[in-house]
Short mmCIF file of C-alpha atoms and ligand atoms in Angstrom, two decimals:
data_model
loop_
_atom_site.label_atom_id
_atom_site.label_comp_id
_atom_site.label_asym_id
_atom_site.label_seq_id
_atom_site.Cartn_x
_atom_site.Cartn_y
_atom_site.Cartn_z
CA MET A 1033 29.57 79.70 17.16
CA LYS A 1034 29.46 76.24 15.41
CA PHE A 1035 28.91 72.56 16.75
CA TYR A 1036 30.62 69.98 16.03
CA ASN A 1037 29.86 66.31 15.84
CA LEU A 1038 31.51 64.30 18.49
CA LYS A 1039 31.42 61.07 16.70
CA GLU A 1040 32.39 62.92 13.40
CA ASN A 1041 34.17 65.90 13.95
CA ASP A 1042 34.59 67.29 9.97
CA GLU A 1043 30.60 67.25 10.82
CA GLN A 1044 30.02 71.55 12.04
CA VAL A 1045 26.52 73.10 11.83
CA SER A 1046 24.71 76.39 13.26
CA PHE A 1047 22.97 76.17 16.54
CA ALA A 1048 19.74 76.26 14.80
CA GLN A 1049 20.94 73.56 12.78
CA ALA A 1050 21.97 71.50 15.64
CA VAL A 1051 18.38 72.12 17.46
CA LYS A 1052 16.28 71.08 14.50
CA GLN A 1053 19.06 67.67 14.12
CA GLY A 1054 18.87 66.81 17.76
CA LEU A 1055 21.94 64.24 16.71
CA GLY A 1056 24.87 64.24 13.99
CA LYS A 1057 25.79 61.68 11.86
CA ASN A 1058 26.81 57.97 13.31
CA GLN A 1059 24.60 59.21 16.24
CA GLY A 1060 27.39 61.69 17.47
CA LEU A 1061 26.49 63.95 19.95
CA PHE A 1062 26.69 67.88 18.87
CA PHE A 1063 29.30 69.88 20.73
CA PRO A 1064 30.17 73.40 20.92
CA LYS A 1065 33.40 74.77 18.63
CA THR A 1066 34.94 76.76 21.50
CA MET A 1067 34.14 77.44 24.86
CA PRO A 1068 33.10 80.83 26.28
CA LYS A 1069 34.90 82.17 28.84
CA PHE A 1070 33.88 84.69 31.30
CA ASP A 1071 36.06 86.73 33.81
CA ASN A 1072 34.34 88.93 34.97
CA ILE A 1073 32.08 86.54 37.06
CA ASP A 1074 30.88 88.75 39.85
CA ASP A 1075 29.28 91.61 37.18
CA LEU A 1076 27.72 88.23 35.96
CA LEU A 1077 26.32 86.93 39.00
CA ALA A 1078 24.77 90.48 40.33
CA LEU A 1079 22.17 90.88 37.42
CA PRO A 1080 18.91 89.22 37.30
CA LEU A 1081 18.41 85.60 36.10
CA VAL A 1082 17.10 86.53 32.59
CA GLU A 1083 19.41 89.33 31.90
CA ARG A 1084 22.07 86.96 32.87
CA SER A 1085 21.06 84.14 31.39
CA VAL A 1086 20.93 86.18 27.68
CA LYS A 1087 24.31 86.91 28.32
CA ILE A 1088 25.78 83.05 28.90
CA LEU A 1089 23.90 82.16 26.23
CA ALA A 1090 24.79 84.92 23.69
CA PRO A 1091 28.11 83.42 22.27
CA PHE A 1092 26.64 80.15 21.94
CA VAL A 1093 23.32 81.56 19.63
CA GLU A 1094 24.02 84.72 18.18
CA GLU A 1095 24.96 83.23 14.32
CA ASP A 1096 21.22 82.00 14.50
CA LEU A 1097 19.63 84.87 17.42
CA ASN A 1098 19.70 88.38 17.57
CA GLU A 1099 20.02 89.97 21.26
CA GLN A 1100 16.53 91.03 21.17
CA GLU A 1101 15.30 87.77 20.06
CA LEU A 1102 17.33 85.42 22.48
CA THR A 1103 15.93 88.22 25.31
CA GLU A 1104 12.19 87.45 24.46
CA ILE A 1105 13.11 83.62 24.38
CA VAL A 1106 14.37 83.31 27.61
CA THR A 1107 11.82 85.61 29.20
CA ASP A 1108 9.53 83.34 28.20
CA ALA A 1109 11.53 79.99 28.85
CA PHE A 1110 12.20 81.23 32.69
CA ASN A 1111 9.08 82.29 33.94
CA PHE A 1112 9.31 80.63 37.10
CA PRO A 1113 12.47 80.92 39.73
CA ALA A 1114 15.34 78.56 40.96
CA VAL A 1115 15.25 78.66 44.48
CA LEU A 1116 18.23 78.04 46.71
CA GLN A 1117 16.70 76.48 50.35
CA PRO A 1118 19.41 75.93 53.11
CA ILE A 1119 18.88 73.03 54.91
CA ASN A 1120 22.03 73.97 57.54
CA ASN A 1121 25.03 75.94 57.16
CA GLU A 1122 26.62 73.25 54.47
CA ARG A 1123 23.76 72.60 52.89
CA ALA A 1124 21.67 73.82 50.40
CA ILE A 1125 19.02 72.59 48.11
CA LEU A 1126 18.38 74.22 44.64
CA GLU A 1127 14.84 74.03 43.88
CA LEU A 1128 14.49 73.48 40.23
CA PHE A 1129 10.86 72.44 40.29
CA HIS A 1130 8.89 75.51 40.55
CA GLY A 1131 8.03 75.31 36.29
CA PRO A 1132 4.60 74.56 35.05
CA THR A 1133 5.34 70.60 35.32
CA LEU A 1134 6.98 70.65 38.35
CA ALA A 1135 11.17 69.33 37.15
CA PHE A 1136 14.09 70.46 36.73
CA LYS A 1137 13.58 69.64 32.34
CA ASP A 1138 10.98 72.51 32.08
CA PHE A 1139 14.10 74.85 31.84
CA GLY A 1140 15.31 72.58 28.75
CA ALA A 1141 12.09 71.91 27.25
CA ARG A 1142 11.27 75.43 27.24
CA PHE A 1143 13.96 77.20 26.06
CA MET A 1144 14.38 73.99 23.43
CA ALA A 1145 10.98 74.80 22.22
CA LYS A 1146 11.09 78.57 22.04
CA CYS A 1147 14.29 78.33 19.93
CA LEU A 1148 12.67 75.40 17.40
CA GLN A 1149 9.61 78.19 16.95
CA ALA A 1150 11.64 80.84 16.11
CA PHE A 1151 13.55 78.85 13.53
CA VAL A 1152 10.63 77.10 12.06
CA ALA A 1153 9.26 80.83 11.49
CA LYS A 1154 12.77 81.45 10.28
CA ASP A 1155 12.48 79.30 7.75
CA ALA A 1156 9.24 79.51 6.72
CA LYS A 1157 9.89 83.02 5.86
CA ALA A 1158 13.47 82.40 4.11
CA THR A 1159 11.55 79.77 1.64
CA GLY A 1160 8.42 81.29 1.43
CA GLN A 1161 7.11 77.27 2.51
CA LYS A 1162 5.99 76.01 5.62
CA LYS A 1163 7.79 72.80 6.19
CA PRO A 1164 6.19 70.27 8.45
CA LEU A 1165 7.77 69.35 12.63
CA THR A 1166 6.73 66.49 14.38
CA ILE A 1167 8.31 66.06 17.88
CA LEU A 1168 8.07 62.33 18.38
CA THR A 1169 9.52 61.18 22.08
CA ALA A 1170 8.97 57.91 24.19
CA THR A 1171 8.40 59.01 27.82
CA SER A 1172 8.36 57.29 31.40
CA GLY A 1173 7.12 60.61 32.82
CA ASP A 1174 9.04 63.82 33.39
CA THR A 1175 10.26 64.30 30.14
CA GLY A 1176 6.80 63.97 28.35
CA ALA A 1177 5.35 66.24 30.86
CA ALA A 1178 7.97 69.35 30.03
CA VAL A 1179 8.12 68.20 26.49
CA ALA A 1180 4.19 68.58 26.15
CA HIS A 1181 3.65 71.83 28.24
CA ALA A 1182 6.54 73.75 26.60
CA PHE A 1183 5.59 72.83 22.98
CA HIS A 1184 1.34 73.24 23.92
CA GLY A 1185 -0.17 76.07 21.61
CA ILE A 1186 3.17 76.49 19.09
CA ASP A 1187 2.19 76.79 15.26
CA ASN A 1188 2.85 74.51 12.96
CA ILE A 1189 5.08 71.95 15.31
CA ARG A 1190 2.87 68.68 15.88
CA VAL A 1191 4.38 66.54 19.51
CA VAL A 1192 3.56 62.59 19.57
CA ILE A 1193 4.08 61.32 22.68
CA MET A 1194 4.07 57.63 23.26
CA TYR A 1195 4.43 56.19 26.74
CA PRO A 1196 3.70 52.53 28.48
CA LYS A 1197 -0.03 51.63 29.19
CA GLY A 1198 -0.18 51.58 33.00
CA LYS A 1199 3.60 51.49 33.54
CA ILE A 1200 3.28 55.09 34.87
CA SER A 1201 1.21 56.64 37.89
CA LEU A 1202 -2.07 58.14 36.85
CA LEU A 1203 -1.03 61.66 38.12
CA GLN A 1204 2.10 61.53 36.21
CA GLU A 1205 -0.37 60.30 33.16
CA LYS A 1206 -2.54 63.68 33.81
CA MET A 1207 0.34 65.64 33.39
CA PHE A 1208 0.67 65.18 29.78
CA THR A 1209 -2.26 63.76 28.16
CA THR A 1210 -5.09 66.20 29.33
CA LEU A 1211 -3.60 69.28 27.59
CA GLY A 1212 -4.70 68.60 23.74
CA ASP A 1213 -4.06 70.70 20.63
CA ASN A 1214 -1.23 69.35 18.91
CA ILE A 1215 0.16 67.53 22.10
CA GLU A 1216 -1.13 63.90 20.74
CA THR A 1217 -0.20 61.54 22.94
CA LEU A 1218 -0.20 57.30 22.26
CA MET A 1219 -0.72 55.02 25.14
CA VAL A 1220 1.59 52.09 23.68
CA ASP A 1221 0.20 48.31 24.27
CA GLY A 1222 4.10 47.26 25.97
CA ASP A 1223 6.80 48.99 28.52
CA PHE A 1224 9.20 51.78 27.95
CA ASP A 1225 11.55 50.11 25.77
CA ASP A 1226 9.10 49.32 23.11
CA CYS A 1227 8.28 52.69 23.30
CA GLN A 1228 11.78 53.90 22.93
CA ALA A 1229 12.30 51.02 20.55
CA LEU A 1230 9.25 52.72 18.17
CA VAL A 1231 11.02 55.88 18.52
CA LYS A 1232 14.20 54.85 17.12
CA LYS A 1233 12.64 52.96 14.16
CA SER A 1234 10.93 55.81 13.00
CA PHE A 1235 13.88 57.80 13.04
CA ASP A 1236 15.55 54.77 11.10
CA ASP A 1237 12.42 54.76 8.58
CA LYS A 1238 14.35 58.03 6.45
CA GLU A 1239 11.37 58.38 4.01
CA LEU A 1240 8.81 59.20 7.20
CA ALA A 1241 11.36 60.82 8.79
CA THR A 1242 11.97 63.90 6.08
CA THR A 1243 8.30 63.31 5.34
CA ILE A 1244 6.94 64.70 8.37
CA GLY A 1245 10.35 66.88 9.56
CA LEU A 1246 11.13 64.28 12.47
CA ASN A 1247 12.73 65.54 16.17
CA SER A 1248 12.77 63.68 19.49
CA ALA A 1249 13.39 66.80 22.12
CA ASN A 1250 15.42 64.56 24.62
CA SER A 1251 17.69 65.14 26.44
CA ILE A 1252 20.75 65.10 23.78
CA ASN A 1253 18.79 68.27 22.17
CA ILE A 1254 21.89 70.77 22.76
CA SER A 1255 19.65 73.77 23.43
CA ARG A 1256 18.56 71.61 26.67
CA LEU A 1257 21.93 71.97 28.10
CA LEU A 1258 22.62 75.27 27.46
CA ALA A 1259 19.62 76.07 28.97
CA GLN A 1260 20.50 74.22 32.50
CA ILE A 1261 23.83 76.16 32.20
CA CYS A 1262 21.92 78.83 33.37
CA TYR A 1263 20.93 77.96 36.65
CA TYR A 1264 24.29 76.74 37.68
CA PHE A 1265 24.98 80.54 37.34
CA GLU A 1266 21.66 81.31 39.63
CA ALA A 1267 22.50 79.08 42.49
CA VAL A 1268 25.82 80.57 42.87
CA ALA A 1269 24.62 83.96 42.67
CA GLN A 1270 22.38 83.29 44.94
CA LEU A 1271 25.26 81.88 47.26
CA SER A 1272 27.27 85.05 46.64
CA ARG A 1273 24.24 87.12 47.90
CA ALA A 1274 24.15 85.10 51.44
CA LYS A 1275 27.86 83.89 51.77
CA LYS A 1276 31.50 85.36 51.21
CA ASP A 1277 33.78 82.72 50.41
CA LEU A 1278 33.13 80.90 47.45
CA GLY A 1279 36.22 79.16 47.33
CA ASP A 1280 34.68 75.40 47.67
CA ILE A 1281 31.25 74.95 46.50
CA VAL A 1282 30.44 71.40 45.93
CA PHE A 1283 27.29 70.51 43.57
CA SER A 1284 26.19 67.09 43.77
CA ILE A 1285 23.66 65.78 41.14
CA PRO A 1286 20.91 63.17 41.16
CA SER A 1287 21.64 62.09 37.41
CA GLY A 1288 20.18 59.27 35.16
CA ASN A 1289 21.21 60.40 31.53
CA PHE A 1290 23.98 62.93 32.71
CA GLY A 1291 22.55 66.01 31.05
CA ASN A 1292 22.42 68.11 34.20
CA LEU A 1293 26.53 66.92 35.21
CA THR A 1294 27.17 68.29 31.40
CA ALA A 1295 25.60 71.66 32.43
CA GLY A 1296 27.71 72.15 35.49
CA LEU A 1297 30.61 70.90 33.62
CA PHE A 1298 29.95 73.73 31.18
CA ALA A 1299 29.28 76.18 33.45
CA LYS A 1300 32.44 75.25 35.15
CA ALA A 1301 34.12 75.32 32.14
CA MET A 1302 33.09 79.07 31.70
CA GLY A 1303 34.46 80.37 34.88
CA LEU A 1304 31.81 79.80 37.45
CA PRO A 1305 33.89 78.76 40.79
CA ILE A 1306 32.85 75.41 41.55
CA LYS A 1307 35.27 73.24 43.38
CA ARG A 1308 33.84 70.01 42.04
CA PHE A 1309 31.13 67.56 40.96
CA ILE A 1310 29.43 64.54 43.35
CA ALA A 1311 27.19 62.75 40.35
CA ALA A 1312 24.68 60.61 42.45
CA THR A 1313 23.26 57.37 40.83
CA ASN A 1314 20.75 54.87 42.29
CA LEU A 1315 21.53 51.38 41.71
CA ASN A 1316 21.56 51.65 38.44
CA ASP A 1317 25.65 52.45 38.69
CA THR A 1318 27.20 52.02 35.10
CA VAL A 1319 28.55 55.16 35.94
CA PRO A 1320 30.27 54.88 39.31
CA ARG A 1321 31.82 51.30 38.16
CA TYR A 1322 33.43 53.45 35.40
CA LEU A 1323 35.26 55.59 37.52
CA GLU A 1324 37.02 53.13 39.70
CA THR A 1325 37.50 50.70 37.43
CA GLY A 1326 37.53 52.39 33.80
CA GLU A 1327 35.61 49.44 32.37
CA TRP A 1328 32.42 50.49 30.82
CA THR A 1329 29.75 47.74 31.41
CA PRO A 1330 26.53 48.73 32.08
CA ASN A 1331 24.24 46.24 33.77
CA LYS A 1332 20.61 45.49 33.09
CA THR A 1333 18.76 48.58 34.46
CA VAL A 1334 17.01 48.09 37.32
CA ALA A 1335 13.80 49.67 38.63
CA THR A 1336 14.14 52.14 41.92
CA ILE A 1337 12.05 54.34 43.48
CA SER A 1338 13.97 57.14 41.73
CA ASN A 1339 12.45 56.17 38.39
CA ALA A 1340 13.75 59.11 36.38
CA MET A 1341 17.31 58.24 36.97
CA ASP A 1342 16.86 54.43 35.71
CA VAL A 1343 19.29 54.50 33.05
CA SER A 1344 21.84 52.36 32.87
CA ASN A 1345 23.66 53.98 29.23
CA PRO A 1346 23.65 57.63 30.26
CA ASN A 1347 23.23 59.26 26.40
CA ASN A 1348 24.84 62.05 27.78
CA TRP A 1349 28.30 60.53 28.76
CA PRO A 1350 30.64 61.24 25.89
CA ARG A 1351 30.16 65.15 26.41
CA VAL A 1352 30.88 64.21 29.91
CA GLU A 1353 33.70 62.24 28.95
CA HIS A 1354 35.12 65.08 26.32
CA LEU A 1355 35.07 67.51 28.39
CA LEU A 1356 37.34 66.06 31.02
CA LYS A 1357 39.31 64.59 28.30
CA SER A 1358 40.05 67.50 26.69
CA GLY A 1359 40.71 69.68 29.86
CA LEU A 1360 37.27 71.96 29.67
CA VAL A 1361 37.32 70.65 33.11
CA GLU A 1362 39.97 69.64 35.79
CA ASN A 1363 40.13 65.86 35.20
CA GLY A 1364 39.38 64.40 38.83
CA CYS A 1365 36.56 66.96 39.50
CA VAL A 1366 34.04 64.37 39.03
CA SER A 1367 33.21 61.58 41.07
CA SER A 1368 30.66 59.53 41.61
CA VAL A 1369 28.66 57.35 44.09
CA SER A 1370 25.83 54.85 44.00
CA ILE A 1371 23.08 54.94 46.71
CA ASP A 1372 20.56 51.56 47.47
CA GLU A 1373 16.98 51.86 47.90
CA GLU A 1374 17.51 51.68 51.41
CA GLN A 1375 19.59 54.66 52.03
CA THR A 1376 17.12 56.19 49.57
CA GLN A 1377 14.30 55.66 52.01
CA SER A 1378 16.33 56.83 55.27
CA THR A 1379 17.55 60.00 53.64
CA VAL A 1380 14.18 61.07 52.81
CA ILE A 1381 12.95 60.27 56.34
CA GLY A 1382 16.26 62.24 57.64
CA LEU A 1383 15.75 65.32 55.39
CA GLY A 1384 12.54 65.10 56.92
CA LYS A 1385 13.36 65.45 60.32
CA LEU A 1386 15.83 68.40 59.26
CA GLY A 1387 12.23 70.01 58.64
CA TYR A 1388 12.65 69.42 54.64
CA ILE A 1389 10.37 67.37 52.45
CA SER A 1390 12.02 65.40 49.39
CA GLU A 1391 11.91 63.07 47.28
CA PRO A 1392 14.07 59.96 46.19
CA HIS A 1393 16.01 61.77 43.61
CA ALA A 1394 16.68 64.72 45.96
CA ALA A 1395 17.70 62.56 48.72
CA ILE A 1396 20.24 60.27 46.59
CA ALA A 1397 22.01 63.77 45.74
CA TYR A 1398 21.96 64.29 49.35
CA LYS A 1399 23.26 61.07 50.89
CA ALA A 1400 25.99 61.25 47.75
CA LEU A 1401 27.31 64.85 49.83
CA GLN A 1402 26.97 63.19 53.06
CA TYR A 1403 29.44 60.49 51.84
CA SER A 1404 31.95 62.40 50.03
CA ALA A 1405 32.16 66.21 51.36
CA VAL A 1406 34.80 67.15 53.47
CA ASP A 1407 35.48 70.19 56.27
CA GLY A 1408 35.04 73.62 54.23
CA GLU A 1409 32.89 72.62 51.44
CA PHE A 1410 29.58 73.85 51.15
CA GLY A 1411 27.25 71.02 49.07
CA VAL A 1412 24.32 72.48 46.91
CA PHE A 1413 22.29 69.27 45.60
CA LEU A 1414 19.58 69.51 42.96
CA GLY A 1415 15.81 69.10 43.41
CA THR A 1416 14.86 67.87 40.35
CA ALA A 1417 11.26 67.43 40.88
CA HIS A 1418 8.45 68.55 43.06
CA PRO A 1419 8.07 65.93 46.26
CA ALA A 1420 4.32 65.61 45.04
CA LYS A 1421 5.53 64.55 41.92
CA PHE A 1422 6.25 60.99 43.67
CA LYS A 1423 3.50 61.25 46.21
CA GLU A 1424 2.78 57.72 46.55
CA VAL A 1425 6.32 56.74 47.13
CA VAL A 1426 7.06 60.08 49.59
CA GLU A 1427 4.30 59.39 51.57
CA SER A 1428 4.65 55.80 52.40
CA ILE A 1429 8.50 56.44 53.02
CA LEU A 1430 7.45 59.40 55.11
CA GLY A 1431 3.80 58.12 56.45
CA GLN A 1432 2.28 61.43 56.57
CA PRO A 1433 -0.05 62.88 53.24
CA ILE A 1434 1.75 65.49 50.97
CA GLY A 1435 -0.54 67.60 49.36
CA LEU A 1436 -0.81 68.38 45.91
CA PRO A 1437 0.32 71.91 44.17
CA LYS A 1438 -1.97 73.46 42.00
CA GLU A 1439 -0.30 72.58 38.59
CA LEU A 1440 -1.30 69.07 39.32
CA ALA A 1441 -4.45 69.49 41.00
CA ASP A 1442 -5.69 71.27 38.31
CA CYS A 1443 -4.75 68.67 35.54
CA ALA A 1444 -6.15 65.64 38.18
CA SER A 1445 -9.72 66.43 37.42
CA GLU A 1446 -9.16 66.84 33.10
CA PRO A 1447 -9.94 63.73 31.05
CA ILE A 1448 -7.08 62.01 29.83
CA LEU A 1449 -7.15 62.53 25.92
CA SER A 1450 -5.05 59.59 24.92
CA GLU A 1451 -5.29 57.01 21.65
CA ALA A 1452 -4.70 53.60 21.98
CA MET A 1453 -1.17 52.29 20.19
CA SER A 1454 0.25 48.42 19.57
CA SER A 1455 3.63 48.33 19.81
CA ASP A 1456 3.94 46.94 16.03
CA PHE A 1457 5.70 49.66 13.75
CA ALA A 1458 3.20 49.41 10.84
CA ASP A 1459 0.24 50.79 12.99
CA LEU A 1460 2.70 54.01 14.62
CA ARG A 1461 3.69 54.62 10.73
CA ALA A 1462 0.05 54.65 9.51
CA TYR A 1463 -0.75 56.65 11.97
CA LEU A 1464 2.22 59.16 11.86
CA LEU A 1465 1.15 59.74 8.35
CA LYS A 1466 -2.50 60.42 8.40
C1 PLP B 1282 15.44 63.69 34.50
C2 PLP B 1282 15.62 63.81 35.71
C3 PLP B 1282 16.81 63.40 36.17
C4 PLP B 1282 17.93 62.84 35.74
O1 PLP B 1282 18.59 63.71 34.98
P1 PLP B 1282 19.54 63.64 33.88
O2 PLP B 1282 19.86 65.14 33.32
O3 PLP B 1282 18.90 62.66 32.42
O4 PLP B 1282 21.23 63.25 34.56
C5 PLP B 1282 16.69 63.35 37.73
N1 PLP B 1282 15.45 63.82 38.44
C6 PLP B 1282 14.75 63.82 38.16
C7 PLP B 1282 13.05 63.90 38.73
C8 PLP B 1282 14.46 64.23 36.32
O5 PLP B 1282 13.23 64.26 36.38
#
């Protein structure tokens, strides 16, 4: 299957090219030319996660990866479970945080890393020479950790991660700055916007970009989204094992860049029986306002306790819009709700009273369900990160200590290996070319 650029429709590339390139011309996002559709959903749901995921992904990637290659990649990438935990008779959380960095981003980042590894090896074999590949990414937390762990130890791929000095929690910093080897981390004297500006300038510098083979590995990369389709199928598979009637499943998704929502809509377009989606946001409410008024008017991003969703201009929105407008999913199947800080905190407390320790992102999705789900709907909300990743916030809301899982405890005692970097592009350029 080919992928085309949503802005410059004539640009059509293979899956391998879309993964290596990230963005198309004129900053356009890649989108599959046709949507695979399964009519044997029950058979699919009966399979184990890896086998089922290979069947889901095969139509998208078969031009570049045969079934055996894809099976190896998926087995490696999805080596941890997605766990559906019931909250009560009408609600369940899909816990996506059982991977190495305790956030759903592990699914997409690990799949992308294994795909790139395979494509770099194939290119080297075909041309007889190794081309450099550098992943350059800016992070305010979860993305950096997922990308660093996913690419750690992969031959011929250099990873450079920038983050704002003093602006992320020590635990978050330790999750990606203690690995070493091919993972280089730069502590930038500036804020997150400065880091993003440095990434953008690097990509705009065509000479630099070609010399070191730049790729951003951010959530606009189509491989990350395709991987995420698989856990929607897994959720419905687990539900169908537990429940008979699958008529009215609603997913509520804590949304920042709207990659998770995009993947859910793909799953629906491919035939998975999901009735509708609720895109839950924090105070950064561009999308709920847009769906209400039809006007796209992003405000300045505000900082919240669900900081992985502090995005006011979500970069996956053009894909969502295309899915809705092209009829791949029904136009009315997405609604959106904004949840404020006070409601977020009281929902963490409310879930605690139900016996479930959550964190702000999942709590927002749960609250959005409470607002908008109707009788007869079964609501699944996504647990995008482990509560220990937001230890300080959760402890202060609940007034009780929460333990550190092994992944976090292990890296907490390791030394930080970062180098300091100014926010001057010339310094970064020299560093990248060294
Ligand atoms: C990245 C992230 C989100 C937002 O996901 P999108 O796909 O960008 O909408 C939500 N919660 C957590 C914990 C995250 O790390």
